[in-house]
C-alpha cells in the first residue's frame, strides 16, 4: 500500500475538497455518458480532437482558456472571501497558500496564454490571407501539450496536493526542505510540458507570418494584430528556453537532490529568482502585446478611422520587446544587489513607459474626430485606456527602486499587476472574443447582456482592486491568509470582496450570453457585421475550411476597407484546387503520453517514466517515417461551397 | 516528398523552405537554452563550488581534446555529406553520414568515460552547485548529440529506402544544420568551460 500513499491528498481534510472530488467525478461521468448517448464520440474525434485546422485549434484554446478562467476565478473568490473580514477561518494557511499559487499559475499560464494563443490561431492566418499556419500538425501538438500541462496542473488539486510556493515559486521555499509534498513537482512538470507547446507555437507563427502572407502584404502592410503576434512570438522563442532550463534545475533540485537553488554546497537561491524573471518579465509582454493588437483592431474599426500612427505602433512594440529582456531585476529590488544594479534596472523599467505611452496616445488620436460606435468590444477598449494608464502609473511608482522598499510584497503590488493584466489582457480577450464571435460561429452575441456583463466587470474590477492600493500603502502584505482587526484593513477588504463577486457575476453573464445568443440570435449576420477594415473580414461567415477560395491580393494594411470603399480588386485570380493538411490523431496521443510521463515523474514512478519516455521516442520515430502529403479540395467542391455563400471570396 | 503528378511542384518546395526557416528559428531558441546554461555556469563557476572540487581539479585535457577533434571532424564530414547530396551522389552522402554518426558515437562514448571519471573524483550531480551546472550543461549537449545519432539513423534508413527526393534531402539538410549547431555549442563549451577552467 506504500506505493499508493504518495497519491493521497496532503495535510488538510477539508469537506470542500471531497465535495470537489465528487463533483469532478460526476461531471466526468456525465460528459462520457452524454457523448455516448448522443453518439457524438465520432464527431468529437474526427472534427475536433484530431483537427489540424487553425480555426478549430484556436477555438479549442479559447474554450480551455475560459474553463481555466473559471477555475482561477473560483480561487480568486475564495481568497477574497477568506480576507473579507479579519481573523476569518474559511481557509487555513496551507490551503490559502495553495489557492493563491494555483490562482496565479492558472491565470497566467493556462488562461491568459491560452487565450492569446487561441486568438492568434484564429485570427492571424485569416488576417494575412493564408490557408493555415506553417506547420499545422505542430500547431495541433502545441495545443495538446498545453492541454496536457493544464490537466496535469489541475490534477494536483485532487491527487497528491497542489503547489503552494506561489506562482513565482521562489527557492528555498519551493525546495524539498520547505515544500515537502509533490505540489511543486506538479508545478515543474505542468509548466515544462505546456512550455514546450508554447515554444512550438512561437516557431510556428514566426514562420507563418514571415512566409505565408498574401501577395502584396509587405511587413509594413500587415494588420496591427498580426504585427503584435509576430513580436510576441519572437519574445516567446527567446524567453521560453530560459524557463525550460530553470524548471529543469528546479526538478533536479527537488527530485535528484542537486544544489542549484539550495542554500548549501554552493547553491544560490537567488539564481531561481533571476532566471524565473528573465523569462517572467518578457512573459508579461507576451501577454500584453497581443492585447494591444486587438485593441488596435477594435478601436480603429469602431472609430471608423484608420489606425493613427501605424509606424510608431510597430516601432513601440519592437522597443517594448527589447526592453522586456532588460528589466527583470525590478521584481526583487529589495534583495540586495546594490545601488548600481538597482538604478540601472529602475531606469530601464521606467523607459518602458515611453513606448507604452506612445501607444496610448495613438489610440486616443485614432478615436479623435472618429465616428465612434459604442458596441461592447469598443466599450471594453475605451474602459481599457484610463484603467490601464492608472496601472501603468503605479508601475512607474514601483519602478523607483528606493520607493519600492515601501511597496515590495504588499497589496499595492497586487493591485498594480491586476490593474494592468485585467484591463490590459482580460478586457482585450473578452472584447476580442465578442468581436470575432461572428467569424467563429456565424452569429453575434447579444449586445444588451454583453453591456450588463461589461458594467459588472468594470465596476467589479475597480471595487476589487483599488482598495488594495490603499491597504498596500498602509502595509498589508500580500499572500497573508488573515489579519487582525486592529490593522484596520477590514472594511476595504470587504469592499474588495464585493468587487470580486461583481466580477464573478460579470463572467457568468458572459457565459449566459453565449447560451442566450446561441438560442435566440439571428444567423444571417452577413460576412462583415461590424463594418470592419482588415482582411479577416473579407471571407465568409463562418469561415470555410480553406479560409479564402481565391488568395487575396493586398495593397494596404486595410485591404478589406479598400475593397469596400475604394474599389480595390481583392480577389483577382480564379478558383483552383486547394491543398490542405490531413487530420491526425498523432498529436493528442503524443501529448497524452507526455501527460503520463509528467505524472509519473511527479510521483517518482520510474517504471512509468521509462515506459512513457519510450512512448515519446516511438511517437517521434513514427512521425519521422510517416508520409502525409495532405489532400486536395477540388475546384468543383469549392465552387459549390462558394455558391452556397453567394459568390466567391 | 514524392512528386505526385497532381501535386504542384512549388508546394513541395514551399514546405521545404518553411521547414528550414522553422528549424532556424528553433536553433534560435536552442541558442537561448544554451545561453541560459552558460550564464548559470559562469555564475556558479567560482561562487558555487562549496566544499566540492573546482574545475581545475577535475578537468583532464586528453579526453576533452579527443572529443573536440572527433566532433569537429564530424562537422566536416556532415558538410561533405551535404555536398555529396547536392551533386546527387547518394552513396557518398550516406557514407559520409555514417562516418559522421560514428564520430558522434565516439564523442558520446568518451563523454561517458569523462562522466565516470568525474564520479570517481567525487564530482557528482549532487556535490555542489558548480558540479551540478557543469554536468547539466555537458549533459544537455550530450543528450542533443545522442538524439542526433538516432535522428541521423532514421534519415539514413529513409534515404536508403526512398532514394534522394525533396523530402529526404530536406531532412538531411536540416539534420546537418542541427549537427553544425551542436559543434558550435561544443566550441563554446571547450573554450569557456574546459580551457578557461584549466587556466
GROMACS .gro file of N, CA and C in nm, chain A residues 531-604:
model
  222
  531UNK      N    1  -1.876   4.622  -3.990
  531UNK     CA    2  -1.818   4.716  -4.088
  531UNK      C    3  -1.669   4.735  -4.060
  532UNK      N    4  -1.597   4.622  -4.065
  532UNK     CA    5  -1.456   4.620  -4.024
  532UNK      C    6  -1.364   4.653  -4.141
  533UNK      N    7  -1.233   4.652  -4.115
  533UNK     CA    8  -1.139   4.708  -4.210
  533UNK      C    9  -1.033   4.610  -4.259
  534UNK      N   10  -0.997   4.509  -4.180
  534UNK     CA   11  -0.882   4.427  -4.221
  534UNK      C   12  -0.928   4.296  -4.285
  535UNK      N   13  -0.829   4.222  -4.335
  535UNK     CA   14  -0.853   4.115  -4.431
  535UNK      C   15  -0.937   4.000  -4.378
  536UNK      N   16  -0.932   3.974  -4.245
  536UNK     CA   17  -1.003   3.857  -4.193
  536UNK      C   18  -1.153   3.865  -4.217
  537UNK      N   19  -1.205   3.986  -4.239
  537UNK     CA   20  -1.349   4.002  -4.260
  537UNK      C   21  -1.388   3.985  -4.406
  538UNK      N   22  -1.288   3.962  -4.493
  538UNK     CA   23  -1.318   3.953  -4.636
  538UNK      C   24  -1.369   3.816  -4.676
  539UNK      N   25  -1.359   3.717  -4.586
  539UNK     CA   26  -1.410   3.585  -4.622
  539UNK      C   27  -1.548   3.564  -4.560
  540UNK      N   28  -1.602   3.442  -4.580
  540UNK     CA   29  -1.741   3.417  -4.539
  540UNK      C   30  -1.755   3.399  -4.388
  541UNK      N   31  -1.880   3.396  -4.347
  541UNK     CA   32  -1.917   3.375  -4.208
  541UNK      C   33  -2.007   3.255  -4.196
  542UNK      N   34  -1.977   3.151  -4.122
  542UNK     CA   35  -1.846   3.121  -4.065
  542UNK      C   36  -1.747   3.084  -4.174
  543UNK      N   37  -1.621   3.087  -4.139
  543UNK     CA   38  -1.515   3.073  -4.239
  543UNK      C   39  -1.510   2.931  -4.293
  544UNK      N   40  -1.506   2.912  -4.426
  544UNK     CA   41  -1.489   2.776  -4.478
  544UNK      C   42  -1.351   2.721  -4.442
  545UNK      N   43  -1.341   2.588  -4.452
  545UNK     CA   44  -1.219   2.517  -4.409
  545UNK      C   45  -1.092   2.579  -4.470
  546UNK      N   46  -1.102   2.621  -4.596
  546UNK     CA   47  -0.981   2.667  -4.668
  546UNK      C   48  -0.963   2.819  -4.658
  547UNK      N   49  -1.041   2.886  -4.575
  547UNK     CA   50  -1.033   3.031  -4.550
  547UNK      C   51  -1.073   3.116  -4.671
  548UNK      N   52  -0.986   3.123  -4.771
  548UNK     CA   53  -1.016   3.204  -4.890
  548UNK      C   54  -1.013   3.113  -5.013
  549UNK      N   55  -1.120   3.116  -5.091
  549UNK     CA   56  -1.122   3.032  -5.212
  549UNK      C   57  -1.017   3.082  -5.310
  550UNK      N   58  -1.003   3.216  -5.318
  550UNK     CA   59  -0.901   3.277  -5.403
  550UNK      C   60  -0.807   3.355  -5.312
  551UNK      N   61  -0.679   3.333  -5.329
  551UNK     CA   62  -0.586   3.406  -5.244
  551UNK      C   63  -0.598   3.555  -5.267
  552UNK      N   64  -0.626   3.632  -5.162
  552UNK     CA   65  -0.648   3.775  -5.181
  552UNK      C   66  -0.520   3.848  -5.222
  553UNK      N   67  -0.543   3.961  -5.284
  553UNK     CA   68  -0.434   4.041  -5.335
  553UNK      C   69  -0.438   4.175  -5.260
  554UNK      N   70  -0.333   4.206  -5.186
  554UNK     CA   71  -0.341   4.312  -5.087
  554UNK      C   72  -0.256   4.431  -5.129
  555UNK      N   73  -0.304   4.552  -5.101
  555UNK     CA   74  -0.220   4.668  -5.129
  555UNK      C   75  -0.206   4.764  -5.011
  556UNK      N   76  -0.272   4.735  -4.897
  556UNK     CA   77  -0.255   4.821  -4.781
  556UNK      C   78  -0.289   4.743  -4.656
  557UNK      N   79  -0.269   4.804  -4.536
  557UNK     CA   80  -0.299   4.730  -4.414
  557UNK      C   81  -0.448   4.722  -4.389
  558UNK      N   82  -0.526   4.795  -4.469
  558UNK     CA   83  -0.671   4.788  -4.456
  558UNK      C   84  -0.730   4.740  -4.588
  559UNK      N   85  -0.683   4.623  -4.631
  559UNK     CA   86  -0.717   4.575  -4.765
  559UNK      C   87  -0.868   4.563  -4.783
  560UNK      N   88  -0.937   4.519  -4.679
  560UNK     CA   89  -1.080   4.496  -4.693
  560UNK      C   90  -1.155   4.628  -4.704
  561UNK      N   91  -1.109   4.729  -4.633
  561UNK     CA   92  -1.170   4.862  -4.641
  561UNK      C   93  -1.154   4.919  -4.782
  562UNK      N   94  -1.033   4.902  -4.837
  562UNK     CA   95  -1.008   4.948  -4.974
  562UNK      C   96  -1.100   4.876  -5.072
  563UNK      N   97  -1.122   4.748  -5.044
  563UNK     CA   98  -1.208   4.666  -5.131
  563UNK      C   99  -1.351   4.720  -5.126
  564UNK      N  100  -1.395   4.756  -5.003
  564UNK     CA  101  -1.533   4.801  -4.989
  564UNK      C  102  -1.552   4.943  -5.041
  565UNK      N  103  -1.459   5.033  -5.008
  565UNK     CA  104  -1.482   5.175  -5.031
  565UNK      C  105  -1.408   5.231  -5.153
  566UNK      N  106  -1.290   5.172  -5.183
  566UNK     CA  107  -1.209   5.234  -5.287
  566UNK      C  108  -1.199   5.148  -5.413
  567UNK      N  109  -1.284   5.044  -5.419
  567UNK     CA  110  -1.287   4.963  -5.540
  567UNK      C  111  -1.162   4.882  -5.566
  568UNK      N  112  -1.088   4.848  -5.460
  568UNK     CA  113  -0.969   4.764  -5.479
  568UNK      C  114  -1.012   4.622  -5.513
  569UNK      N  115  -0.948   4.563  -5.613
  569UNK     CA  116  -0.984   4.428  -5.655
  569UNK      C  117  -0.909   4.326  -5.569
  570UNK      N  118  -0.980   4.273  -5.466
  570UNK     CA  119  -0.915   4.187  -5.368
  570UNK      C  120  -0.891   4.046  -5.423
  571UNK      N  121  -0.988   3.996  -5.502
  571UNK     CA  122  -0.980   3.857  -5.546
  571UNK      C  123  -0.965   3.852  -5.697
  572UNK      N  124  -0.841   3.856  -5.742
  572UNK     CA  125  -0.816   3.866  -5.886
  572UNK      C  126  -0.817   3.732  -5.956
  573UNK      N  127  -0.764   3.628  -5.889
  573UNK     CA  128  -0.743   3.501  -5.956
  573UNK      C  129  -0.874   3.427  -5.982
  574UNK      N  130  -0.860   3.298  -6.019
  574UNK     CA  131  -0.980   3.216  -6.029
  574UNK      C  132  -0.963   3.095  -5.937
  575UNK      N  133  -1.075   3.027  -5.914
  575UNK     CA  134  -1.072   2.917  -5.818
  575UNK      C  135  -0.991   2.801  -5.873
  576UNK      N  136  -0.901   2.750  -5.790
  576UNK     CA  137  -0.822   2.633  -5.827
  576UNK      C  138  -0.829   2.532  -5.713
  577UNK      N  139  -0.775   2.411  -5.740
  577UNK     CA  140  -0.768   2.311  -5.633
  577UNK      C  141  -0.687   2.366  -5.516
  578UNK      N  142  -0.731   2.331  -5.396
  578UNK     CA  143  -0.660   2.381  -5.279
  578UNK      C  144  -0.603   2.263  -5.203
  579UNK      N  145  -0.476   2.276  -5.168
  579UNK     CA  146  -0.411   2.170  -5.093
  579UNK      C  147  -0.426   2.194  -4.944
  580UNK      N  148  -0.473   2.093  -4.870
  580UNK     CA  149  -0.492   2.109  -4.725
  580UNK      C  150  -0.426   1.993  -4.652
  581UNK      N  151  -0.383   2.017  -4.528
  581UNK     CA  152  -0.324   1.909  -4.448
  581UNK      C  153  -0.431   1.812  -4.399
  582UNK      N  154  -0.390   1.687  -4.373
  582UNK     CA  155  -0.483   1.587  -4.320
  582UNK      C  156  -0.495   1.596  -4.169
  583UNK      N  157  -0.611   1.559  -4.117
  583UNK     CA  158  -0.627   1.544  -3.973
  583UNK      C  159  -0.542   1.429  -3.923
  584UNK      N  160  -0.511   1.432  -3.796
  584UNK     CA  161  -0.431   1.323  -3.743
  584UNK      C  162  -0.449   1.312  -3.592
  585UNK      N  163  -0.460   1.187  -3.545
  585UNK     CA  164  -0.471   1.164  -3.401
  585UNK      C  165  -0.335   1.160  -3.332
  586UNK      N  166  -0.229   1.176  -3.411
  586UNK     CA  167  -0.093   1.165  -3.357
  586UNK      C  168  -0.068   1.266  -3.245
  587UNK      N  169  -0.113   1.391  -3.266
  587UNK     CA  170  -0.081   1.497  -3.170
  587UNK      C  171  -0.139   1.467  -3.033
  588UNK      N  172  -0.267   1.427  -3.030
  588UNK     CA  173  -0.332   1.407  -2.900
  588UNK      C  174  -0.272   1.285  -2.831
  589UNK      N  175  -0.235   1.183  -2.908
  589UNK     CA  176  -0.173   1.064  -2.847
  589UNK      C  177  -0.036   1.101  -2.790
  590UNK      N  178   0.040   1.174  -2.869
  590UNK     CA  179   0.173   1.218  -2.825
  590UNK      C  180   0.164   1.298  -2.695
  591UNK      N  181   0.070   1.395  -2.694
  591UNK     CA  182   0.056   1.478  -2.575
  591UNK      C  183   0.006   1.396  -2.457
  592UNK      N  184  -0.080   1.296  -2.486
  592UNK     CA  185  -0.129   1.208  -2.379
  592UNK      C  186  -0.013   1.134  -2.314
  593UNK      N  187   0.080   1.086  -2.397
  593UNK     CA  188   0.197   1.016  -2.341
  593UNK      C  189   0.281   1.112  -2.259
  594UNK      N  190   0.292   1.236  -2.306
  594UNK     CA  191   0.365   1.338  -2.228
  594UNK      C  192   0.300   1.358  -2.091
  595UNK      N  193   0.168   1.356  -2.091
  595UNK     CA  194   0.095   1.370  -1.965
  595UNK      C  195   0.133   1.258  -1.868
  596UNK      N  196   0.133   1.135  -1.920
  596UNK     CA  197   0.168   1.020  -1.836
  596UNK      C  198   0.312   1.034  -1.787
  597UNK      N  199   0.399   1.078  -1.877
  597UNK     CA  200   0.540   1.099  -1.842
  597UNK      C  201   0.551   1.198  -1.726
  598UNK      N  202   0.483   1.312  -1.741
  598UNK     CA  203   0.489   1.413  -1.636
  598UNK      C  204   0.432   1.361  -1.506
  599UNK      N  205   0.319   1.294  -1.514
  599UNK     CA  206   0.253   1.244  -1.393
  599UNK      C  207   0.344   1.146  -1.319
  600UNK      N  208   0.402   1.051  -1.394
  600UNK     CA  209   0.489   0.952  -1.330
  600UNK      C  210   0.612   1.019  -1.271
  601UNK      N  211   0.664   1.122  -1.341
  601UNK     CA  212   0.782   1.191  -1.290
  601UNK      C  213   0.750   1.263  -1.160
  602UNK      N  214   0.632   1.324  -1.153
  602UNK     CA  215   0.593   1.396  -1.032
  602UNK      C  216   0.601   1.303  -0.912
  603UNK      N  217   0.557   1.179  -0.930
  603UNK     CA  218   0.549   1.086  -0.817
  603UNK      C  219   0.666   0.988  -0.811
  604UNK      N  220   0.773   1.013  -0.885
  604UNK     CA  221   0.888   0.924  -0.885
  604UNK      C  222   0.850   0.781  -0.923
   0.00000   0.00000   0.00000
